Short mmCIF file of N, CA and C in Angstrom, two decimals:
data_model
loop_
_atom_site.label_atom_id
_atom_site.label_comp_id
_atom_site.label_asym_id
_atom_site.label_seq_id
_atom_site.Cartn_x
_atom_site.Cartn_y
_atom_site.Cartn_z
N MET A 1 94.63 108.54 121.41
CA MET A 1 93.84 107.44 120.53
C MET A 1 93.79 106.19 121.36
N THR A 2 92.72 105.51 121.27
CA THR A 2 92.56 104.24 121.98
C THR A 2 93.21 103.13 121.17
N PHE A 3 93.33 102.01 121.90
CA PHE A 3 94.12 100.85 121.24
C PHE A 3 93.35 100.34 120.01
N ASP A 4 91.84 100.33 120.24
CA ASP A 4 90.88 100.04 119.23
C ASP A 4 91.12 100.85 117.94
N VAL A 5 91.24 102.24 118.05
CA VAL A 5 91.41 103.13 117.00
C VAL A 5 92.59 102.79 116.31
N LEU A 6 93.79 102.77 117.10
CA LEU A 6 95.13 102.51 116.60
C LEU A 6 95.29 101.12 115.82
N SER A 7 94.48 100.07 116.30
CA SER A 7 94.49 98.88 115.55
C SER A 7 93.76 99.05 114.26
N ALA A 8 92.71 99.69 114.28
CA ALA A 8 91.87 99.77 113.02
C ALA A 8 92.70 100.71 112.11
N LEU A 9 93.35 101.70 112.56
CA LEU A 9 94.26 102.53 111.58
C LEU A 9 95.35 101.72 110.98
N ALA A 10 95.96 100.85 111.83
CA ALA A 10 97.03 100.15 111.32
C ALA A 10 96.70 99.13 110.27
N LEU A 11 95.52 98.45 110.50
CA LEU A 11 95.05 97.64 109.54
C LEU A 11 94.63 98.29 108.22
N PHE A 12 94.05 99.42 108.34
CA PHE A 12 93.66 100.20 107.17
C PHE A 12 94.84 100.68 106.45
N ALA A 13 95.87 101.17 107.10
CA ALA A 13 97.17 101.56 106.52
C ALA A 13 97.86 100.43 105.83
N LEU A 14 97.82 99.31 106.57
CA LEU A 14 98.62 98.10 105.95
C LEU A 14 97.93 97.66 104.61
N ILE A 15 96.59 97.50 104.68
CA ILE A 15 95.89 96.96 103.58
C ILE A 15 96.02 97.99 102.36
N THR A 16 95.85 99.24 102.66
CA THR A 16 95.85 100.38 101.57
C THR A 16 97.24 100.49 101.01
N SER A 17 98.22 100.35 101.73
CA SER A 17 99.63 100.68 101.24
C SER A 17 99.99 99.43 100.42
N MET A 18 99.45 98.31 100.76
CA MET A 18 99.84 97.04 99.93
C MET A 18 99.20 97.00 98.44
N THR A 19 98.08 97.71 98.30
CA THR A 19 97.41 97.69 97.03
C THR A 19 98.24 98.32 95.95
N PRO A 20 98.15 97.88 94.70
CA PRO A 20 98.93 98.54 93.59
C PRO A 20 98.61 100.07 93.47
N GLY A 21 99.45 100.84 93.15
CA GLY A 21 99.29 102.15 92.96
C GLY A 21 100.55 102.84 92.44
N PRO A 22 100.64 104.07 92.14
CA PRO A 22 101.95 104.70 91.54
C PRO A 22 103.17 104.29 92.31
N ASN A 23 103.15 104.47 93.73
CA ASN A 23 104.40 104.28 94.45
C ASN A 23 104.68 102.83 94.25
N ASN A 24 103.84 101.87 94.48
CA ASN A 24 104.23 100.42 94.40
C ASN A 24 104.72 100.07 93.00
N LEU A 25 104.07 100.55 92.17
CA LEU A 25 104.46 100.09 90.66
C LEU A 25 105.77 100.73 90.45
N MET A 26 106.12 101.93 90.70
CA MET A 26 107.47 102.42 90.45
C MET A 26 108.47 101.83 91.26
N LEU A 27 108.30 101.35 92.67
CA LEU A 27 109.11 100.72 93.39
C LEU A 27 109.48 99.33 92.74
N MET A 28 108.53 98.67 92.16
CA MET A 28 108.75 97.36 91.50
C MET A 28 109.54 97.42 90.28
N ALA A 29 109.30 98.55 89.57
CA ALA A 29 110.06 98.79 88.39
C ALA A 29 111.58 99.19 88.69
N SER A 30 111.73 99.97 89.77
CA SER A 30 113.08 100.33 90.21
C SER A 30 113.85 99.17 90.76
N GLY A 31 113.11 98.18 91.58
CA GLY A 31 113.75 97.01 92.11
C GLY A 31 114.21 96.19 90.94
N ALA A 32 113.48 96.10 89.76
CA ALA A 32 113.87 95.27 88.64
C ALA A 32 115.07 95.85 87.99
N ASN A 33 115.04 97.25 87.81
CA ASN A 33 115.99 97.84 86.95
C ASN A 33 117.28 98.33 87.72
N TYR A 34 117.16 98.55 89.13
CA TYR A 34 118.37 98.99 89.83
C TYR A 34 118.76 98.20 91.01
N GLY A 35 117.85 97.25 91.39
CA GLY A 35 118.09 96.40 92.49
C GLY A 35 117.65 97.00 93.85
N PHE A 36 117.72 96.25 94.96
CA PHE A 36 117.02 96.72 96.09
C PHE A 36 117.89 97.85 96.82
N ALA A 37 119.34 97.77 96.96
CA ALA A 37 120.01 98.72 97.59
C ALA A 37 119.85 100.12 97.13
N ARG A 38 119.87 100.18 95.75
CA ARG A 38 119.73 101.50 95.04
C ARG A 38 118.35 102.11 95.16
N THR A 39 117.31 101.16 95.51
CA THR A 39 115.98 101.74 95.67
C THR A 39 115.57 102.11 96.99
N VAL A 40 116.51 101.92 97.92
CA VAL A 40 116.18 102.24 99.38
C VAL A 40 115.92 103.79 99.53
N PRO A 41 116.68 104.67 98.87
CA PRO A 41 116.25 106.02 99.07
C PRO A 41 114.82 106.44 98.60
N HIS A 42 114.48 105.71 97.53
CA HIS A 42 113.18 105.81 96.95
C HIS A 42 112.15 105.34 98.03
N MET A 43 112.38 104.24 98.59
CA MET A 43 111.43 103.70 99.54
C MET A 43 111.33 104.51 100.80
N LEU A 44 112.40 105.04 101.20
CA LEU A 44 112.38 106.08 102.42
C LEU A 44 111.74 107.32 101.95
N GLY A 45 112.01 107.74 100.85
CA GLY A 45 111.22 109.04 100.42
C GLY A 45 109.90 109.00 100.42
N ILE A 46 109.32 107.77 99.98
CA ILE A 46 107.86 107.48 100.02
C ILE A 46 107.40 107.59 101.37
N THR A 47 108.01 106.81 102.33
CA THR A 47 107.47 106.65 103.69
C THR A 47 107.62 108.01 104.38
N PHE A 48 108.56 108.70 104.36
CA PHE A 48 108.69 110.06 105.14
C PHE A 48 108.13 111.23 104.59
N GLY A 49 108.13 111.19 103.18
CA GLY A 49 107.22 112.11 102.36
C GLY A 49 105.83 112.08 102.68
N PHE A 50 105.34 110.82 102.69
CA PHE A 50 103.95 110.80 102.91
C PHE A 50 103.59 111.08 104.37
N MET A 51 104.50 110.87 105.37
CA MET A 51 104.30 111.21 106.69
C MET A 51 104.28 112.72 106.85
N ALA A 52 105.15 113.41 106.14
CA ALA A 52 105.16 114.87 106.21
C ALA A 52 103.99 115.45 105.57
N MET A 53 103.57 114.87 104.48
CA MET A 53 102.35 115.42 103.81
C MET A 53 101.11 115.19 104.64
N LEU A 54 100.96 114.07 105.37
CA LEU A 54 99.85 113.82 106.27
C LEU A 54 99.75 114.74 107.37
N VAL A 55 100.95 115.06 108.06
CA VAL A 55 100.91 116.08 109.21
C VAL A 55 100.63 117.50 108.68
N LEU A 56 101.23 117.84 107.49
CA LEU A 56 100.98 119.36 107.13
C LEU A 56 99.61 119.61 106.59
N VAL A 57 99.05 118.44 105.86
CA VAL A 57 97.53 118.62 105.41
C VAL A 57 96.71 118.51 106.67
N GLY A 58 97.01 117.74 107.56
CA GLY A 58 96.11 117.67 108.94
C GLY A 58 96.21 118.92 109.72
N LEU A 59 97.33 119.55 109.69
CA LEU A 59 97.45 120.78 110.51
C LEU A 59 96.79 122.08 109.94
N GLY A 60 96.35 121.92 108.55
CA GLY A 60 95.58 123.16 108.15
C GLY A 60 95.88 123.36 106.74
N LEU A 61 96.76 122.71 106.06
CA LEU A 61 96.92 122.87 104.57
C LEU A 61 95.69 122.62 103.89
N ILE A 62 94.81 121.76 104.29
CA ILE A 62 93.66 121.33 103.60
C ILE A 62 92.73 122.52 103.54
N ARG A 63 92.74 123.35 104.50
CA ARG A 63 91.90 124.54 104.52
C ARG A 63 92.24 125.52 103.38
N VAL A 64 93.52 125.64 103.05
CA VAL A 64 94.05 126.38 101.96
C VAL A 64 93.45 125.83 100.61
N PHE A 65 93.37 124.62 100.47
CA PHE A 65 92.84 123.97 99.34
C PHE A 65 91.34 124.13 99.37
N ASP A 66 90.69 124.13 100.36
CA ASP A 66 89.29 124.36 100.42
C ASP A 66 88.89 125.78 99.98
N ALA A 67 89.68 126.71 100.38
CA ALA A 67 89.50 128.14 100.26
C ALA A 67 89.73 128.33 98.67
N PHE A 68 90.68 127.73 98.08
CA PHE A 68 91.11 127.93 96.70
C PHE A 68 90.96 126.68 96.00
N PRO A 69 89.72 126.23 95.56
CA PRO A 69 89.57 125.05 94.98
C PRO A 69 90.33 124.74 93.66
N VAL A 70 90.91 125.85 92.95
CA VAL A 70 91.49 125.69 91.76
C VAL A 70 92.86 125.02 92.06
N ILE A 71 93.37 124.96 93.15
CA ILE A 71 94.59 124.14 93.62
C ILE A 71 94.46 122.71 93.33
N TYR A 72 93.26 122.27 93.64
CA TYR A 72 92.98 120.91 93.28
C TYR A 72 93.08 120.48 91.92
N THR A 73 92.56 121.45 90.93
CA THR A 73 92.60 121.26 89.63
C THR A 73 94.12 121.36 89.16
N VAL A 74 94.79 122.16 89.60
CA VAL A 74 96.30 122.29 89.30
C VAL A 74 96.89 121.07 89.61
N LEU A 75 96.72 120.58 90.83
CA LEU A 75 97.41 119.35 91.29
C LEU A 75 97.10 118.21 90.46
N LYS A 76 95.72 118.17 90.09
CA LYS A 76 95.35 117.07 89.20
C LYS A 76 96.07 117.08 87.90
N VAL A 77 96.14 118.21 87.21
CA VAL A 77 96.87 118.30 85.94
C VAL A 77 98.23 117.94 86.25
N LEU A 78 98.94 118.48 87.25
CA LEU A 78 100.38 118.12 87.48
C LEU A 78 100.52 116.71 87.81
N SER A 79 99.69 116.03 88.43
CA SER A 79 99.73 114.57 88.76
C SER A 79 99.56 113.83 87.47
N VAL A 80 98.68 114.13 86.62
CA VAL A 80 98.56 113.41 85.25
C VAL A 80 99.76 113.54 84.42
N LEU A 81 100.23 114.77 84.31
CA LEU A 81 101.42 114.98 83.47
C LEU A 81 102.65 114.29 83.98
N TYR A 82 102.94 114.45 85.33
CA TYR A 82 104.09 113.70 85.96
C TYR A 82 104.01 112.19 85.76
N LEU A 83 102.89 111.68 86.04
CA LEU A 83 102.72 110.17 85.99
C LEU A 83 102.87 109.73 84.49
N LEU A 84 102.39 110.56 83.60
CA LEU A 84 102.64 110.13 82.14
C LEU A 84 104.09 110.21 81.78
N PHE A 85 104.82 111.14 82.31
CA PHE A 85 106.21 111.34 82.16
C PHE A 85 106.88 110.07 82.77
N LEU A 86 106.55 109.72 83.93
CA LEU A 86 107.24 108.70 84.67
C LEU A 86 106.90 107.42 83.87
N ALA A 87 105.71 107.11 83.46
CA ALA A 87 105.28 105.97 82.60
C ALA A 87 106.12 105.91 81.32
N TYR A 88 106.43 106.92 80.81
CA TYR A 88 107.23 106.92 79.54
C TYR A 88 108.78 106.49 79.93
N LYS A 89 109.24 107.06 80.98
CA LYS A 89 110.58 106.85 81.48
C LYS A 89 110.53 105.24 81.78
N ILE A 90 109.60 104.66 82.37
CA ILE A 90 109.60 103.19 82.70
C ILE A 90 109.51 102.44 81.31
N ALA A 91 108.67 102.68 80.50
CA ALA A 91 108.49 102.13 79.17
C ALA A 91 109.65 101.88 78.44
N THR A 92 110.54 103.13 78.50
CA THR A 92 111.69 103.24 77.50
C THR A 92 113.01 102.94 78.23
N ALA A 93 112.82 102.35 79.50
CA ALA A 93 114.08 101.93 80.20
C ALA A 93 114.95 100.91 79.38
N GLY A 94 116.22 101.03 79.62
CA GLY A 94 117.03 100.11 78.95
C GLY A 94 117.16 98.65 79.68
N PRO A 95 118.12 97.86 79.22
CA PRO A 95 118.27 96.54 79.90
C PRO A 95 118.63 96.80 81.44
N ALA A 96 118.27 95.85 82.17
CA ALA A 96 118.51 96.08 83.68
C ALA A 96 119.92 96.26 84.06
N GLN A 97 120.79 95.54 83.27
CA GLN A 97 122.19 95.69 83.53
C GLN A 97 122.67 97.16 83.23
N GLN A 98 122.20 97.55 82.12
CA GLN A 98 122.48 98.96 81.61
C GLN A 98 121.96 99.94 82.61
N ALA A 99 120.68 99.82 82.92
CA ALA A 99 120.13 100.81 83.80
C ALA A 99 120.87 100.89 85.25
N ALA A 100 121.17 99.63 85.70
CA ALA A 100 121.93 99.55 86.90
C ALA A 100 123.13 100.30 86.87
N ALA A 101 123.87 100.19 85.77
CA ALA A 101 125.19 100.92 85.55
C ALA A 101 125.15 102.37 85.33
N THR A 102 124.20 102.78 84.48
CA THR A 102 124.18 104.18 83.96
C THR A 102 122.76 104.92 84.40
N GLY A 103 121.83 104.27 84.87
CA GLY A 103 120.65 104.96 85.19
C GLY A 103 120.63 105.45 86.66
N ARG A 104 119.60 106.26 86.85
CA ARG A 104 119.47 106.79 88.25
C ARG A 104 118.05 106.51 88.70
N PRO A 105 118.05 105.79 89.93
CA PRO A 105 116.60 105.61 90.45
C PRO A 105 116.22 106.88 91.07
N MET A 106 115.00 106.92 91.49
CA MET A 106 114.36 108.00 92.14
C MET A 106 115.14 108.25 93.39
N SER A 107 115.40 109.58 93.72
CA SER A 107 116.01 109.84 94.89
C SER A 107 115.07 110.14 96.09
N PHE A 108 115.73 110.26 97.31
CA PHE A 108 114.77 110.47 98.56
C PHE A 108 113.87 111.73 98.26
N LEU A 109 114.50 112.82 97.86
CA LEU A 109 113.73 114.03 97.83
C LEU A 109 112.64 113.94 96.62
N GLN A 110 112.98 113.31 95.51
CA GLN A 110 112.18 113.24 94.44
C GLN A 110 110.81 112.29 94.88
N ALA A 111 111.26 111.16 95.55
CA ALA A 111 110.05 110.30 96.03
C ALA A 111 109.25 110.98 97.12
N ALA A 112 109.80 111.78 97.97
CA ALA A 112 109.05 112.57 98.92
C ALA A 112 108.23 113.60 98.31
N GLY A 113 108.76 114.22 97.30
CA GLY A 113 107.94 115.45 96.66
C GLY A 113 107.01 114.73 95.78
N PHE A 114 107.24 113.48 95.37
CA PHE A 114 106.18 112.87 94.36
C PHE A 114 104.87 112.66 95.13
N GLN A 115 104.90 112.53 96.42
CA GLN A 115 103.71 112.32 97.20
C GLN A 115 102.68 113.30 97.04
N TRP A 116 103.20 114.58 96.67
CA TRP A 116 102.19 115.70 96.73
C TRP A 116 101.47 115.76 95.33
N VAL A 117 101.79 114.89 94.31
CA VAL A 117 101.24 114.78 93.05
C VAL A 117 100.72 113.40 92.83
N ASN A 118 100.77 112.63 93.81
CA ASN A 118 100.26 111.25 93.67
C ASN A 118 98.86 111.09 94.07
N PRO A 119 97.93 110.86 93.23
CA PRO A 119 96.52 110.73 93.49
C PRO A 119 96.13 109.67 94.67
N LYS A 120 96.77 108.70 94.68
CA LYS A 120 96.51 107.66 95.62
C LYS A 120 96.98 108.15 97.01
N ALA A 121 98.06 108.84 97.14
CA ALA A 121 98.52 109.30 98.35
C ALA A 121 97.49 110.41 98.91
N TRP A 122 96.92 111.19 97.91
CA TRP A 122 95.86 112.22 98.36
C TRP A 122 94.82 111.61 98.99
N ALA A 123 94.24 110.58 98.23
CA ALA A 123 92.99 109.94 98.69
C ALA A 123 93.18 109.24 99.98
N PHE A 124 94.32 108.57 100.11
CA PHE A 124 94.71 107.76 101.17
C PHE A 124 94.81 108.71 102.54
N GLY A 125 95.61 109.81 102.26
CA GLY A 125 95.85 110.84 103.24
C GLY A 125 94.49 111.47 103.79
N LEU A 126 93.73 111.96 102.80
CA LEU A 126 92.48 112.64 103.28
C LEU A 126 91.51 111.62 104.04
N SER A 127 91.52 110.41 103.52
CA SER A 127 90.64 109.44 104.23
C SER A 127 91.18 109.20 105.76
N ILE A 128 92.46 109.14 105.85
CA ILE A 128 93.00 108.89 107.20
C ILE A 128 92.66 110.08 108.09
N ILE A 129 92.92 111.18 107.71
CA ILE A 129 92.66 112.47 108.53
C ILE A 129 91.13 112.50 108.88
N THR A 130 90.26 112.29 107.72
CA THR A 130 88.83 112.46 108.08
C THR A 130 88.33 111.25 109.03
N ILE A 131 88.86 110.08 108.89
CA ILE A 131 88.22 109.02 109.71
C ILE A 131 88.92 108.99 111.04
N TYR A 132 90.32 109.10 111.06
CA TYR A 132 90.96 108.79 112.24
C TYR A 132 91.47 109.96 113.14
N VAL A 133 91.60 111.09 112.49
CA VAL A 133 92.12 112.33 113.16
C VAL A 133 91.23 113.53 112.93
N PRO A 134 89.92 113.58 113.28
CA PRO A 134 89.00 114.58 112.76
C PRO A 134 89.41 115.89 113.50
N ASN A 135 89.96 115.88 114.66
CA ASN A 135 90.38 117.14 115.30
C ASN A 135 91.64 117.74 114.74
N ALA A 136 92.45 116.92 114.17
CA ALA A 136 93.62 117.38 113.48
C ALA A 136 94.70 117.99 114.41
N ASP A 137 94.72 117.61 115.69
CA ASP A 137 95.69 118.09 116.72
C ASP A 137 97.07 117.52 116.40
N PHE A 138 98.05 118.22 116.75
CA PHE A 138 99.49 117.72 116.37
C PHE A 138 99.85 116.38 116.83
N GLY A 139 99.56 116.19 118.15
CA GLY A 139 100.04 114.96 118.74
C GLY A 139 99.29 113.59 118.09
N PRO A 140 98.03 113.71 117.96
CA PRO A 140 97.44 112.48 117.20
C PRO A 140 97.79 112.29 115.81
N LEU A 141 98.06 113.44 115.20
CA LEU A 141 98.56 113.42 113.71
C LEU A 141 99.86 112.83 113.65
N LEU A 142 100.69 113.26 114.53
CA LEU A 142 102.16 112.55 114.62
C LEU A 142 102.02 111.04 114.92
N VAL A 143 101.22 110.63 115.87
CA VAL A 143 101.02 109.27 116.06
C VAL A 143 100.50 108.51 114.85
N THR A 144 99.52 109.11 114.29
CA THR A 144 98.90 108.60 113.04
C THR A 144 99.95 108.39 111.88
N ALA A 145 100.75 109.40 111.76
CA ALA A 145 101.74 109.46 110.68
C ALA A 145 102.77 108.39 110.93
N CYS A 146 103.25 108.12 112.15
CA CYS A 146 104.08 107.25 112.54
C CYS A 146 103.51 105.65 112.31
N VAL A 147 102.29 105.56 112.75
CA VAL A 147 101.68 104.15 112.58
C VAL A 147 101.61 103.94 110.94
N VAL A 148 101.21 104.86 110.24
CA VAL A 148 101.09 104.70 108.72
C VAL A 148 102.48 104.41 108.06
N ALA A 149 103.52 105.12 108.64
CA ALA A 149 104.84 104.83 108.16
C ALA A 149 105.25 103.41 108.47
N LEU A 150 104.96 102.96 109.64
CA LEU A 150 105.31 101.64 110.17
C LEU A 150 104.69 100.52 109.34
N MET A 151 103.42 100.81 108.98
CA MET A 151 102.66 99.97 108.25
C MET A 151 102.98 99.87 106.80
N ALA A 152 103.51 101.06 106.28
CA ALA A 152 104.02 101.08 104.90
C ALA A 152 105.29 100.34 104.64
N PHE A 153 106.13 100.19 105.60
CA PHE A 153 107.30 99.56 105.44
C PHE A 153 107.46 98.18 104.90
N PRO A 154 106.37 97.15 105.40
CA PRO A 154 106.34 95.96 104.71
C PRO A 154 105.92 96.14 103.16
N SER A 155 105.05 97.16 102.85
CA SER A 155 104.62 97.27 101.55
C SER A 155 105.82 97.56 100.63
N VAL A 156 106.50 98.67 100.94
CA VAL A 156 107.54 99.30 100.04
C VAL A 156 108.76 98.21 99.95
N THR A 157 108.88 97.51 101.05
CA THR A 157 109.94 96.40 101.00
C THR A 157 109.53 95.27 100.00
N MET A 158 108.36 94.87 100.17
CA MET A 158 107.77 93.77 99.33
C MET A 158 107.72 94.14 97.90
N TRP A 159 107.26 95.20 97.49
CA TRP A 159 107.24 95.67 96.13
C TRP A 159 108.56 95.84 95.50
N THR A 160 109.49 96.35 96.14
CA THR A 160 110.90 96.49 95.78
C THR A 160 111.49 95.09 95.60
N VAL A 161 111.37 94.11 96.54
CA VAL A 161 111.99 92.86 96.40
C VAL A 161 111.30 92.09 95.29
N LEU A 162 109.96 92.23 95.10
CA LEU A 162 109.33 91.53 94.00
C LEU A 162 110.01 91.99 92.52
N GLY A 163 110.19 93.21 92.44
CA GLY A 163 110.77 93.76 91.28
C GLY A 163 112.21 93.26 91.13
N LYS A 164 113.08 93.20 92.28
CA LYS A 164 114.41 92.74 92.28
C LYS A 164 114.34 91.21 91.80
N GLU A 165 113.50 90.47 92.38
CA GLU A 165 113.53 89.05 91.97
C GLU A 165 112.94 88.84 90.57
N MET A 166 112.19 89.71 90.10
CA MET A 166 111.85 89.55 88.62
C MET A 166 112.88 89.95 87.64
N ALA A 167 113.95 90.56 88.13
CA ALA A 167 115.02 90.98 87.39
C ALA A 167 115.79 89.76 86.73
N ARG A 168 115.86 88.66 87.46
CA ARG A 168 116.53 87.52 86.87
C ARG A 168 115.84 86.90 85.72
N PHE A 169 114.36 87.18 85.56
CA PHE A 169 113.74 86.69 84.48
C PHE A 169 113.72 87.82 83.42
N LEU A 170 114.34 88.83 83.60
CA LEU A 170 114.22 90.06 82.57
C LEU A 170 115.55 90.17 81.91
N THR A 171 116.40 89.29 81.79
CA THR A 171 117.66 89.35 81.03
C THR A 171 117.46 89.25 79.58
N ASN A 172 116.33 88.73 79.19
CA ASN A 172 115.95 88.77 77.68
C ASN A 172 115.31 90.21 77.28
N PRO A 173 115.88 90.76 76.35
CA PRO A 173 115.50 92.15 76.09
C PRO A 173 113.99 92.24 75.70
N ARG A 174 113.28 91.18 75.05
CA ARG A 174 112.02 91.13 74.82
C ARG A 174 111.05 91.03 76.11
N ARG A 175 111.49 90.35 77.00
CA ARG A 175 110.76 90.08 78.29
C ARG A 175 110.82 91.46 79.07
N LEU A 176 112.14 91.90 79.14
CA LEU A 176 112.25 93.38 79.78
C LEU A 176 111.31 94.37 79.16
N ARG A 177 111.19 94.34 77.90
CA ARG A 177 110.34 95.40 77.18
C ARG A 177 109.01 95.13 77.58
N VAL A 178 108.47 93.98 77.53
CA VAL A 178 107.15 93.70 77.98
C VAL A 178 106.87 93.99 79.35
N PHE A 179 107.74 93.66 80.21
CA PHE A 179 107.59 94.20 81.70
C PHE A 179 107.43 95.64 81.89
N ASN A 180 108.46 96.34 81.25
CA ASN A 180 108.43 97.86 81.35
C ASN A 180 107.22 98.49 80.63
N TRP A 181 106.78 97.97 79.58
CA TRP A 181 105.53 98.69 79.06
C TRP A 181 104.37 98.19 79.81
N THR A 182 104.37 96.88 80.45
CA THR A 182 103.32 96.53 81.33
C THR A 182 103.11 97.43 82.50
N MET A 183 104.32 97.71 83.12
CA MET A 183 104.51 98.60 84.35
C MET A 183 103.90 100.04 83.97
N ALA A 184 104.37 100.56 82.73
CA ALA A 184 103.90 101.80 82.41
C ALA A 184 102.50 101.85 82.14
N ALA A 185 101.97 100.83 81.55
CA ALA A 185 100.54 100.83 81.30
C ALA A 185 99.68 100.76 82.63
N LEU A 186 100.22 100.00 83.54
CA LEU A 186 99.58 99.87 84.83
C LEU A 186 99.59 101.26 85.54
N LEU A 187 100.77 101.97 85.46
CA LEU A 187 100.81 103.25 86.02
C LEU A 187 99.83 104.29 85.50
N VAL A 188 99.74 104.23 84.10
CA VAL A 188 98.74 105.13 83.34
C VAL A 188 97.31 104.69 83.89
N ALA A 189 97.05 103.44 83.95
CA ALA A 189 95.73 102.89 84.50
C ALA A 189 95.45 103.50 85.80
N SER A 190 96.43 103.71 86.81
CA SER A 190 96.12 104.15 87.90
C SER A 190 95.61 105.66 87.98
N LEU A 191 95.77 106.24 86.85
CA LEU A 191 95.18 107.68 86.62
C LEU A 191 93.72 107.63 86.53
N LEU A 192 93.18 106.51 86.03
CA LEU A 192 91.77 106.45 85.76
C LEU A 192 90.66 106.97 86.77
N PRO A 193 91.08 106.60 88.04
CA PRO A 193 90.12 107.30 89.08
C PRO A 193 90.19 108.67 89.19
N VAL A 194 91.29 109.30 88.75
CA VAL A 194 91.53 110.70 88.83
C VAL A 194 90.76 111.45 87.66
N LEU A 195 90.95 110.80 86.39
CA LEU A 195 90.39 111.33 85.22
C LEU A 195 88.88 111.17 85.16
N TRP A 196 88.37 110.07 85.79
CA TRP A 196 87.07 109.63 85.55
C TRP A 196 86.54 109.11 86.98
N PRO A 197 86.37 110.02 87.88
CA PRO A 197 86.04 109.44 89.33
C PRO A 197 84.62 109.04 89.33
N ALA A 198 84.44 108.07 90.21
CA ALA A 198 83.12 107.52 90.35
C ALA A 198 82.00 108.56 90.73
N THR A 199 80.91 108.18 90.18
CA THR A 199 79.78 109.36 90.62
C THR A 199 78.80 108.76 91.51
#
């Protein structure tokens, strides 16, 4: 890959990873409810889970989905159901202090696995493979996955820190409830492109 292509890929990955989506909204909610340190496994799970997904899809898993289109439908249904469940969990989360003491943030493996039912991750991954790695060779795919992971680091960090910093304003139960319901509503809203794709 040339320097120009890598630069374009890095910019695309940085901008796309910074935009609101299921991962970033959940990191923000986790940062607010559990703090930065306890959210680190979630952050790493997103980063490395997406890397693995990108490489596996690029190496040929996409051909399986093309051969059996019903898999796309199954993934869409699973995505919607799981995101609705996560939205419910966020909306009904207790006070930040209580959550930090008794709750459990998303683990590394849960966050990594979530990438497979994350609509934004699929759209992002397929765009990257189509535009930047059309030949889908292992070497370029691995380089691409590493660049994307590197560019995702500022994003996952920023959204988690933003949530953590908001926690100081969420000591009031009413403000916390409004924040959690807002995060849940935004998470559900992120499903709209999946349920009603643009024509």
